[in-house]
PDB file of C-alpha atoms in Angstrom:
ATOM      1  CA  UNK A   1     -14.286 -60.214 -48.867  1.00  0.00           C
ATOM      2  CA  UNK A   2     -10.542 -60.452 -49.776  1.00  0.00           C
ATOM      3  CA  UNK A   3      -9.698 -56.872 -47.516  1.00  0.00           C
ATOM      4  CA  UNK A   4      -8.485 -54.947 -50.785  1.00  0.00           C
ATOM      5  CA  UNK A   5     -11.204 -52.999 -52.294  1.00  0.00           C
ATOM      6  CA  UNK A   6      -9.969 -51.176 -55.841  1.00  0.00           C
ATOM      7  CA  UNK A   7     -11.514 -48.055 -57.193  1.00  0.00           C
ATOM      8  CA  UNK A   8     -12.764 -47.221 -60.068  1.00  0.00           C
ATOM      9  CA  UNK A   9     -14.550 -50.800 -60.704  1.00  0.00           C
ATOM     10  CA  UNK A  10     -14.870 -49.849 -64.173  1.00  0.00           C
ATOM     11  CA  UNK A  11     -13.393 -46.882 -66.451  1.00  0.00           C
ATOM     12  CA  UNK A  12     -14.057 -46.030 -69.848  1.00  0.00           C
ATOM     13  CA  UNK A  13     -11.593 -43.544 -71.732  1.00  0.00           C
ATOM     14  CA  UNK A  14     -10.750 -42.408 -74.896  1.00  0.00           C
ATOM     15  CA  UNK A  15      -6.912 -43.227 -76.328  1.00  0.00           C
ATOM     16  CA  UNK A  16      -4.653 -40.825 -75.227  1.00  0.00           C
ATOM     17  CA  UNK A  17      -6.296 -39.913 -71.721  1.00  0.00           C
ATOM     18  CA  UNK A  18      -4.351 -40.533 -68.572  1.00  0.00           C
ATOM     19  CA  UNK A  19      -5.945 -43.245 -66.011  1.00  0.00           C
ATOM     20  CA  UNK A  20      -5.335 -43.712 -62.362  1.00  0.00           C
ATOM     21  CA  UNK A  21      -6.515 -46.782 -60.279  1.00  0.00           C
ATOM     22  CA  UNK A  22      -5.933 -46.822 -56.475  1.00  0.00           C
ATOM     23  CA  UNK A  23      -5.897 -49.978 -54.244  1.00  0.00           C
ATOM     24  CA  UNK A  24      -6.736 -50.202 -50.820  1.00  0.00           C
ATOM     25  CA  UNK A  25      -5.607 -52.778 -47.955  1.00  0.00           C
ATOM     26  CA  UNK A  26      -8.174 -52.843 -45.228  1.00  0.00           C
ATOM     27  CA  UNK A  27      -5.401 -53.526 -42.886  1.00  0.00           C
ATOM     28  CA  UNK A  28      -1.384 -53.475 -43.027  1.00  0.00           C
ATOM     29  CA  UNK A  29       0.314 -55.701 -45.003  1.00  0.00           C
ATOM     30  CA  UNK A  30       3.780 -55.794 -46.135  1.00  0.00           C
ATOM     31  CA  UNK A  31       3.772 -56.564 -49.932  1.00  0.00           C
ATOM     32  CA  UNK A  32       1.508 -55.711 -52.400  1.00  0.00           C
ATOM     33  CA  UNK A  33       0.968 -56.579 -56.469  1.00  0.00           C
ATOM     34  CA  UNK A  34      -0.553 -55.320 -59.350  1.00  0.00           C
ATOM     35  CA  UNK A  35      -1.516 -57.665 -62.400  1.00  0.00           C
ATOM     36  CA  UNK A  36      -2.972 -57.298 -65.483  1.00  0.00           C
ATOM     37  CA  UNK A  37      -5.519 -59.688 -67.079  1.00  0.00           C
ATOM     38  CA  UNK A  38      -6.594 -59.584 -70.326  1.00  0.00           C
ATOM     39  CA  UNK A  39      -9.561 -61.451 -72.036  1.00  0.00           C
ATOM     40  CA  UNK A  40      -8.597 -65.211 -71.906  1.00  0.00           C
ATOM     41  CA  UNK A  41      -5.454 -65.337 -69.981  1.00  0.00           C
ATOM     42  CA  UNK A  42      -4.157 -66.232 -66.472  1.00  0.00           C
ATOM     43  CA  UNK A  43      -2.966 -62.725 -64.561  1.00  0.00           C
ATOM     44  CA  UNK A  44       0.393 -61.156 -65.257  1.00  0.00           C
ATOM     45  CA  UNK A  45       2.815 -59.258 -63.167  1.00  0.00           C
ATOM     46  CA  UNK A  46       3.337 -55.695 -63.570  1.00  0.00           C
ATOM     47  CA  UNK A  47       4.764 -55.104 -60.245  1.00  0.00           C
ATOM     48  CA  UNK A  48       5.279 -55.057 -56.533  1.00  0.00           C
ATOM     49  CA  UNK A  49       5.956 -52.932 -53.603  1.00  0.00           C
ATOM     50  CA  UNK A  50       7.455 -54.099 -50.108  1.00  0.00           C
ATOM     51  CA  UNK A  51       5.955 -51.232 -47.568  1.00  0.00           C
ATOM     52  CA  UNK A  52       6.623 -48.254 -49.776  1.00  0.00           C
ATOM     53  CA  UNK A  53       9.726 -49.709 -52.069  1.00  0.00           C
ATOM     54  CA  UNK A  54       8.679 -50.512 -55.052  1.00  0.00           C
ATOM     55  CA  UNK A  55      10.890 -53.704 -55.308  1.00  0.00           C
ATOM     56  CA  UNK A  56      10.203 -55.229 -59.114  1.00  0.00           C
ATOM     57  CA  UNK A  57       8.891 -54.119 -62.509  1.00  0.00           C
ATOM     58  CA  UNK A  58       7.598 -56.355 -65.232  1.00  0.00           C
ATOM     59  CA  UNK A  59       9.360 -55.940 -68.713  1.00  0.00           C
ATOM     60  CA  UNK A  60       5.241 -55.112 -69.233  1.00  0.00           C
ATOM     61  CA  UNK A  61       5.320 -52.223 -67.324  1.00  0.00           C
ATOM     62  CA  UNK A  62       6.254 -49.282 -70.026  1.00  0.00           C
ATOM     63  CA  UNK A  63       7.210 -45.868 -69.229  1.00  0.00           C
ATOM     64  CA  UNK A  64       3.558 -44.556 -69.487  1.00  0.00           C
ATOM     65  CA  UNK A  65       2.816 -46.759 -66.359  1.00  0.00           C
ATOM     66  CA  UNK A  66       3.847 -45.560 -63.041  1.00  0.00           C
ATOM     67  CA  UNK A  67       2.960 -46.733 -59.489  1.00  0.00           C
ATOM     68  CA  UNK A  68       3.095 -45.440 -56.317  1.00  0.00           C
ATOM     69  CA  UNK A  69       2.706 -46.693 -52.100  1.00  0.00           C
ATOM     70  CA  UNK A  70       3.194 -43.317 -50.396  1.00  0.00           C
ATOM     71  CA  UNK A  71       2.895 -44.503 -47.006  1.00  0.00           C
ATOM     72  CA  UNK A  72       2.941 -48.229 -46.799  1.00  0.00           C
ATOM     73  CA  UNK A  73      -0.401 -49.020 -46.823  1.00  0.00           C
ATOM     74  CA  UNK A  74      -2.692 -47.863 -49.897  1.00  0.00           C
ATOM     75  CA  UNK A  75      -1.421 -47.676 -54.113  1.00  0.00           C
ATOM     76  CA  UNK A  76      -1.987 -46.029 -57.072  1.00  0.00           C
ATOM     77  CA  UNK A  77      -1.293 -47.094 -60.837  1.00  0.00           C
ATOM     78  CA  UNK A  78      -1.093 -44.808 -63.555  1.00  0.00           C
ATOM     79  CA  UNK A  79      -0.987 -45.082 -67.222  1.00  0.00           C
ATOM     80  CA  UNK A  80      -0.491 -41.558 -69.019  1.00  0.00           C
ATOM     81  CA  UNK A  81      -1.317 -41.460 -72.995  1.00  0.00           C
ATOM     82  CA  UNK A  82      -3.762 -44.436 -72.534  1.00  0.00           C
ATOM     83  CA  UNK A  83      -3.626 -46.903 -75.682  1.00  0.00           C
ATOM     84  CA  UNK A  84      -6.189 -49.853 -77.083  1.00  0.00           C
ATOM     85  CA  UNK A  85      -3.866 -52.386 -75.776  1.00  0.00           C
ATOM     86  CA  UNK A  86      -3.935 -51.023 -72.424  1.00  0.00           C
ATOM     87  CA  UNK A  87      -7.492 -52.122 -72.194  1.00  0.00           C
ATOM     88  CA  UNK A  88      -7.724 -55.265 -69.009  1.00  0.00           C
ATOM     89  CA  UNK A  89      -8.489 -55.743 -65.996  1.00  0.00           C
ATOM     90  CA  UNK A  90      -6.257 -54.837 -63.775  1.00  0.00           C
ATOM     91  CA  UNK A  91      -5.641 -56.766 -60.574  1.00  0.00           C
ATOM     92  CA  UNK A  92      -4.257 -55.144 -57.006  1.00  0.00           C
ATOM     93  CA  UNK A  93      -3.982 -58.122 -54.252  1.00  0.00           C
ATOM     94  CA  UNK A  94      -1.845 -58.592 -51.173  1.00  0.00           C
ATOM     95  CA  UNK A  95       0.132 -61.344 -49.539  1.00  0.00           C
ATOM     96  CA  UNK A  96      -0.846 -63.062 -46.628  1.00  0.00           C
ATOM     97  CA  UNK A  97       0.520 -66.027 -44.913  1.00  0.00           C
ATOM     98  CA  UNK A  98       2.142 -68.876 -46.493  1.00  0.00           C
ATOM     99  CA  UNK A  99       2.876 -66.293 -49.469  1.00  0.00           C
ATOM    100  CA  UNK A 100      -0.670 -66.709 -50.304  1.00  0.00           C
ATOM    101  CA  UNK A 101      -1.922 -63.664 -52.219  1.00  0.00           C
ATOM    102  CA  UNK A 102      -5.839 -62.279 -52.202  1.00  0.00           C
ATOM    103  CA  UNK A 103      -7.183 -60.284 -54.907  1.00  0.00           C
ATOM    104  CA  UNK A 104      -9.294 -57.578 -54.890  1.00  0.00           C
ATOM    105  CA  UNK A 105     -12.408 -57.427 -56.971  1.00  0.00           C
ATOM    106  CA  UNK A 106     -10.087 -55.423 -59.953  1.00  0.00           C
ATOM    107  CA  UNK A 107     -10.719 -52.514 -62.297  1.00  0.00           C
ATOM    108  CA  UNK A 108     -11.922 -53.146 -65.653  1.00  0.00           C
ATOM    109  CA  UNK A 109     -10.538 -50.222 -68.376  1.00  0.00           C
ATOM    110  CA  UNK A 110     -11.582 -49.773 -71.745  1.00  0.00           C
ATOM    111  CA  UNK A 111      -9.930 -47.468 -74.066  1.00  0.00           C
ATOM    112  CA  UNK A 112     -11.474 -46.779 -77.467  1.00  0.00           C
TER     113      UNK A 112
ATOM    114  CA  UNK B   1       7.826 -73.127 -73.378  1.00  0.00           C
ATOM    115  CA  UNK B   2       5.717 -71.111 -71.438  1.00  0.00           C
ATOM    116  CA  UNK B   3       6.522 -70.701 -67.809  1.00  0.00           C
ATOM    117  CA  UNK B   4       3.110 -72.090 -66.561  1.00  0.00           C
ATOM    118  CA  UNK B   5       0.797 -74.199 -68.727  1.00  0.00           C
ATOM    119  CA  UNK B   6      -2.859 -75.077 -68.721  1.00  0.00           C
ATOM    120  CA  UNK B   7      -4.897 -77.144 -71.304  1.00  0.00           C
ATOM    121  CA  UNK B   8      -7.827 -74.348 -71.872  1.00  0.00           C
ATOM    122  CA  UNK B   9     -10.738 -76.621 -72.071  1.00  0.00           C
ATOM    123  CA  UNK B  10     -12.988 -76.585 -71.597  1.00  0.00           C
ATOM    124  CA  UNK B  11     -13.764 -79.515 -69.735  1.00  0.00           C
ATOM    125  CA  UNK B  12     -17.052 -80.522 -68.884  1.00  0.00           C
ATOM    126  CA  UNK B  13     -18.078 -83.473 -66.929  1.00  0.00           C
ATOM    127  CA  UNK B  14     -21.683 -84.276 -65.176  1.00  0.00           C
ATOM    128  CA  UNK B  15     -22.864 -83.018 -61.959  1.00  0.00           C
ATOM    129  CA  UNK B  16     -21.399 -85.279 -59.363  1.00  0.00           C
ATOM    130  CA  UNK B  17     -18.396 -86.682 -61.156  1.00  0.00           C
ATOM    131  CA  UNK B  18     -15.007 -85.464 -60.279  1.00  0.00           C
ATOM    132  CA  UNK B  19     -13.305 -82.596 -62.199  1.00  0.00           C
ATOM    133  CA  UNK B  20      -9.334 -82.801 -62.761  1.00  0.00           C
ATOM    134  CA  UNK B  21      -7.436 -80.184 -63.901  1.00  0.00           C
ATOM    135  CA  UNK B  22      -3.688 -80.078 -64.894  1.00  0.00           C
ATOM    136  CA  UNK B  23      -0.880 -77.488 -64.833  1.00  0.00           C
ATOM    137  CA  UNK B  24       2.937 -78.060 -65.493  1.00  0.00           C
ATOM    138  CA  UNK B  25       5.835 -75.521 -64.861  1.00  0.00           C
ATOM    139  CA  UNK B  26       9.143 -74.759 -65.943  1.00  0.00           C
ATOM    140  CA  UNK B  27      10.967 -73.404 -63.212  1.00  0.00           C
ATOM    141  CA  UNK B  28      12.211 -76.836 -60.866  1.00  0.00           C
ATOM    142  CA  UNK B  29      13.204 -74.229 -58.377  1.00  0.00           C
ATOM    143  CA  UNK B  30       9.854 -73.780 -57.807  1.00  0.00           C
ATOM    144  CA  UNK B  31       8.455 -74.276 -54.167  1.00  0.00           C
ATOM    145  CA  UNK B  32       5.087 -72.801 -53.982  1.00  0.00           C
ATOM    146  CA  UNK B  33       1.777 -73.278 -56.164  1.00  0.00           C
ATOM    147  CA  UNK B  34      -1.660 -72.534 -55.914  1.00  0.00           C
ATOM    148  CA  UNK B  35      -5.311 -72.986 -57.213  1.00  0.00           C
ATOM    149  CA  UNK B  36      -7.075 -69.828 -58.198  1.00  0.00           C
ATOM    150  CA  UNK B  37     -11.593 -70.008 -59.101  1.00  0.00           C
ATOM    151  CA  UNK B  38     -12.358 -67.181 -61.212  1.00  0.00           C
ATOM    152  CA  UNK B  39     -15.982 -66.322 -62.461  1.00  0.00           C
ATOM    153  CA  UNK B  40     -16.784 -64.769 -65.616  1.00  0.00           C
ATOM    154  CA  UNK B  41     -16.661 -60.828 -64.705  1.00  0.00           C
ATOM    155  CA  UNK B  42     -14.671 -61.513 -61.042  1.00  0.00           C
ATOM    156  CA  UNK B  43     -11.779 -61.447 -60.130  1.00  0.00           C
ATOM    157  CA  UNK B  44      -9.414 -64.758 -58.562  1.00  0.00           C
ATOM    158  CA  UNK B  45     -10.255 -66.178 -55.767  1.00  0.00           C
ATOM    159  CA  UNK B  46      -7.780 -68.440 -53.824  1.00  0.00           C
ATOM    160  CA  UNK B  47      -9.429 -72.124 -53.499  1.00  0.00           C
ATOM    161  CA  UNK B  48      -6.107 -74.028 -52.628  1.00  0.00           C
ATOM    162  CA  UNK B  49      -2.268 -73.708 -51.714  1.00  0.00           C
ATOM    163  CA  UNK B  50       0.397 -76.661 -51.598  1.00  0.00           C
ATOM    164  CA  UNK B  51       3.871 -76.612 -50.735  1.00  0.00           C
ATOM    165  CA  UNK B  52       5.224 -80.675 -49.888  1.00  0.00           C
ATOM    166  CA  UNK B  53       5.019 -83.181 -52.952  1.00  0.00           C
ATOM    167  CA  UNK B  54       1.621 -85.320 -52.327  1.00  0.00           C
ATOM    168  CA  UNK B  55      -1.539 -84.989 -52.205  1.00  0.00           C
ATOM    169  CA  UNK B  56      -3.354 -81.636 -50.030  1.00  0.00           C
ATOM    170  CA  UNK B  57      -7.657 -82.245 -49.464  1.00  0.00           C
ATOM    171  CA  UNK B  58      -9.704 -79.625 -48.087  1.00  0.00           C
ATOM    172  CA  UNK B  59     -13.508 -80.620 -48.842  1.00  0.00           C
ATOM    173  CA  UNK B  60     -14.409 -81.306 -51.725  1.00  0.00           C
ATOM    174  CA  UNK B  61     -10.752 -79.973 -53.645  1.00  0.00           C
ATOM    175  CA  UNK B  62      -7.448 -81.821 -53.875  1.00  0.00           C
ATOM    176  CA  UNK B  63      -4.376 -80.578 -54.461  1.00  0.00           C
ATOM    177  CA  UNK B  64      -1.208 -82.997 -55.962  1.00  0.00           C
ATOM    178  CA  UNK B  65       2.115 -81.705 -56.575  1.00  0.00           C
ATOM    179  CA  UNK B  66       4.682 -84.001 -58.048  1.00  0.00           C
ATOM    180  CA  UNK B  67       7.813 -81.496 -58.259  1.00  0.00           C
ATOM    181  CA  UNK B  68      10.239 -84.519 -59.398  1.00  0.00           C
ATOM    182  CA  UNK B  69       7.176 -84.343 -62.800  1.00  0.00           C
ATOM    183  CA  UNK B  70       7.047 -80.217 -62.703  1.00  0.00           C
ATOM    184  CA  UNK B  71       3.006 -81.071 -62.160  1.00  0.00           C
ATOM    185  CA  UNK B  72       0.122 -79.699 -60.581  1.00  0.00           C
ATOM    186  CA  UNK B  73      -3.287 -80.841 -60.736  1.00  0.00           C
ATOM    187  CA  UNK B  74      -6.313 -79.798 -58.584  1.00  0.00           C
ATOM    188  CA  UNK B  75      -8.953 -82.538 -58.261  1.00  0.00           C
ATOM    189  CA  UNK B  76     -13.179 -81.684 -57.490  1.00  0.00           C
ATOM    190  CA  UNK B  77     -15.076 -84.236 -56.234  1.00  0.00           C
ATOM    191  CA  UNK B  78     -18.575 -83.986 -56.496  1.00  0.00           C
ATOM    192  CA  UNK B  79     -18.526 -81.514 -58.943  1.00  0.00           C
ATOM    193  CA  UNK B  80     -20.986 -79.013 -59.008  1.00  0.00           C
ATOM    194  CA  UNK B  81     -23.106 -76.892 -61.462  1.00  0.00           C
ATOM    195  CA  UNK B  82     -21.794 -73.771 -59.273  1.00  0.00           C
ATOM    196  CA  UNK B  83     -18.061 -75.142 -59.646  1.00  0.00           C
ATOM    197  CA  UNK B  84     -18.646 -74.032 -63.621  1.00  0.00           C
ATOM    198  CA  UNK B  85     -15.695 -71.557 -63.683  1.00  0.00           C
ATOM    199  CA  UNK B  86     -12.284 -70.953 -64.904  1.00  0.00           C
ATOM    200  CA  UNK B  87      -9.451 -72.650 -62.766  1.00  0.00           C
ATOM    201  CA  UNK B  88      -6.056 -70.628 -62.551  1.00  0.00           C
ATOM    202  CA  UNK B  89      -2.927 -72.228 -61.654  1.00  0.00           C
ATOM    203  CA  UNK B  90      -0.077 -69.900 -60.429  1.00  0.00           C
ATOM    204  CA  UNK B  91       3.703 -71.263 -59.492  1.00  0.00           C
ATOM    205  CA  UNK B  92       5.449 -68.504 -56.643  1.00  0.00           C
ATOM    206  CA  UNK B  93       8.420 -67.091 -58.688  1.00  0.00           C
ATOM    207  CA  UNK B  94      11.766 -66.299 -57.167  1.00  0.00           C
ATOM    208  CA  UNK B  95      11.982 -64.641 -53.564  1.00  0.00           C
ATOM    209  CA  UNK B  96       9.956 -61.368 -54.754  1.00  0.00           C
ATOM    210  CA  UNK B  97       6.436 -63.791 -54.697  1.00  0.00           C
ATOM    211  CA  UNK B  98       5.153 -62.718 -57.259  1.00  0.00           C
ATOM    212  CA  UNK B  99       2.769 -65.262 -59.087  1.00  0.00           C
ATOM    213  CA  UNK B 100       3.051 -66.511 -62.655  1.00  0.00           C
ATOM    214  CA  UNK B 101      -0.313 -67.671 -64.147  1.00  0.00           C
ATOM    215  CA  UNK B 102      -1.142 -70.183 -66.821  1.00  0.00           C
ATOM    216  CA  UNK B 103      -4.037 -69.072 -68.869  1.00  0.00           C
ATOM    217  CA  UNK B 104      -6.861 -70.980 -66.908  1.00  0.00           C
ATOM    218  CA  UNK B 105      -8.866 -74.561 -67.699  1.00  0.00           C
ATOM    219  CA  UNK B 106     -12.669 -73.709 -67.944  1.00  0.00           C
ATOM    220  CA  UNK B 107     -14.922 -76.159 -66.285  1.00  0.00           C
ATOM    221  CA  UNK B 108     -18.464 -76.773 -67.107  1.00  0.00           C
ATOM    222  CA  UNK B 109     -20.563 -79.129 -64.943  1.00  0.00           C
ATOM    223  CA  UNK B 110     -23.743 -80.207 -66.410  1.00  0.00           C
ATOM    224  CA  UNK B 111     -26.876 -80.859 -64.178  1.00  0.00           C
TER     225      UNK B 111
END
């Protein structure tokens, strides 16, 4: 048990629908990241959030993706007008010490 | 040139031998670097961190960083059927630490 838990696990939607995925940190911790993995490659950035600032956005990260840290602890992703492409697993994890980062177990979207 | 690079594999080698894996980087500013296991269907899961050029052991995994050769390599000894996965290796990048991936090695130990 990493301490992040990510809901859904899994979603299935149909192109154009608009997705959310939350991420939540057991206890506080200062930064947070979302990746996105796709079917044979390492992780990629999308983005990260010290506290509530949202501090960096990957050149992946279009304008139908949004994310959110209200209060410092738990976040939110959205994509809006879902494509095929968008379809991956995407990854919420949070640094520890030593800039060590822990992954949570990751929601897995399909869009058809 | 990608910004992290692993040889995909896979790479299979007998039950009890030692596994090595490889990853090279582009960035020589580069000061942290770590060794992600990831199952088919899971997500990563943090095996190893190294910070100092050398050599880093805990159990049965080694970690070697050579930052003069931009080169990371993670070493198994005693190499397990249940160490059959696919090994990520991510460089820290810049001050935000954010983690760039290369695409994973997949190792397959035979019984």
């Amino acid at each position: 048990d990493t301490g992040v838990s990510q809901d859904p696990r899994h979603k299935i939607t149909k192109r154009g629908q608009n997705v959310t995925f939350r991420c939540d940190p057991i206890s506080e911790h200062n930064r947070l990241y979302w990746y996105r993995q796709t079917l044979g490659q390492g992780p990629e950035f999308l983005t990260y959030f010290q506290n509530e600032a949202q501090l960096e956005k990957s050149r992946l990260l279009s304008d139908r993706f949004s994310a959110e840290r209200p209060k410092g602890s738990f976040s939110t992703l959205e994509i809006q007008r879902t494509e095929q492409g968008d379809s991956a697993m995407y990854l919420c994890a949070i640094q520890g010490s030593s800039e060590t980062q822990y992954f949570g177990p990751g929601t897995r979207l399909l869009v058809l | 040139q990608k910004e992290v690079e692993q040889n995909s594999g896979p790479l299979s080698v007998p039950e009890g031998a030692i596994a090595s894996l490889n990853c090279t980087y582009s960035d020589r500013g580069s000061q942290s670097f770590f060794w992600y296991r990831q199952y088919s269907g899971k997500s990563p899961e943090l095996i190893m961190f190294i910070y100092s050029n050398g050599d880093k052991e805990d159990g049965r995994f080694t970690a070697q960083l050579n930052k003069a050769s931009q080169y990371v390599s993670l070493l198994i000894r005693d190499s397990q059927p249940s160490d059959s996965a696919t090994y990520l290796c991510a460089v820290g990048w810049g001050n935000t630490g954010k983690l760039i991936f290369g695409q994973g090695t997949t190792l397959q130990v035979k019984p």
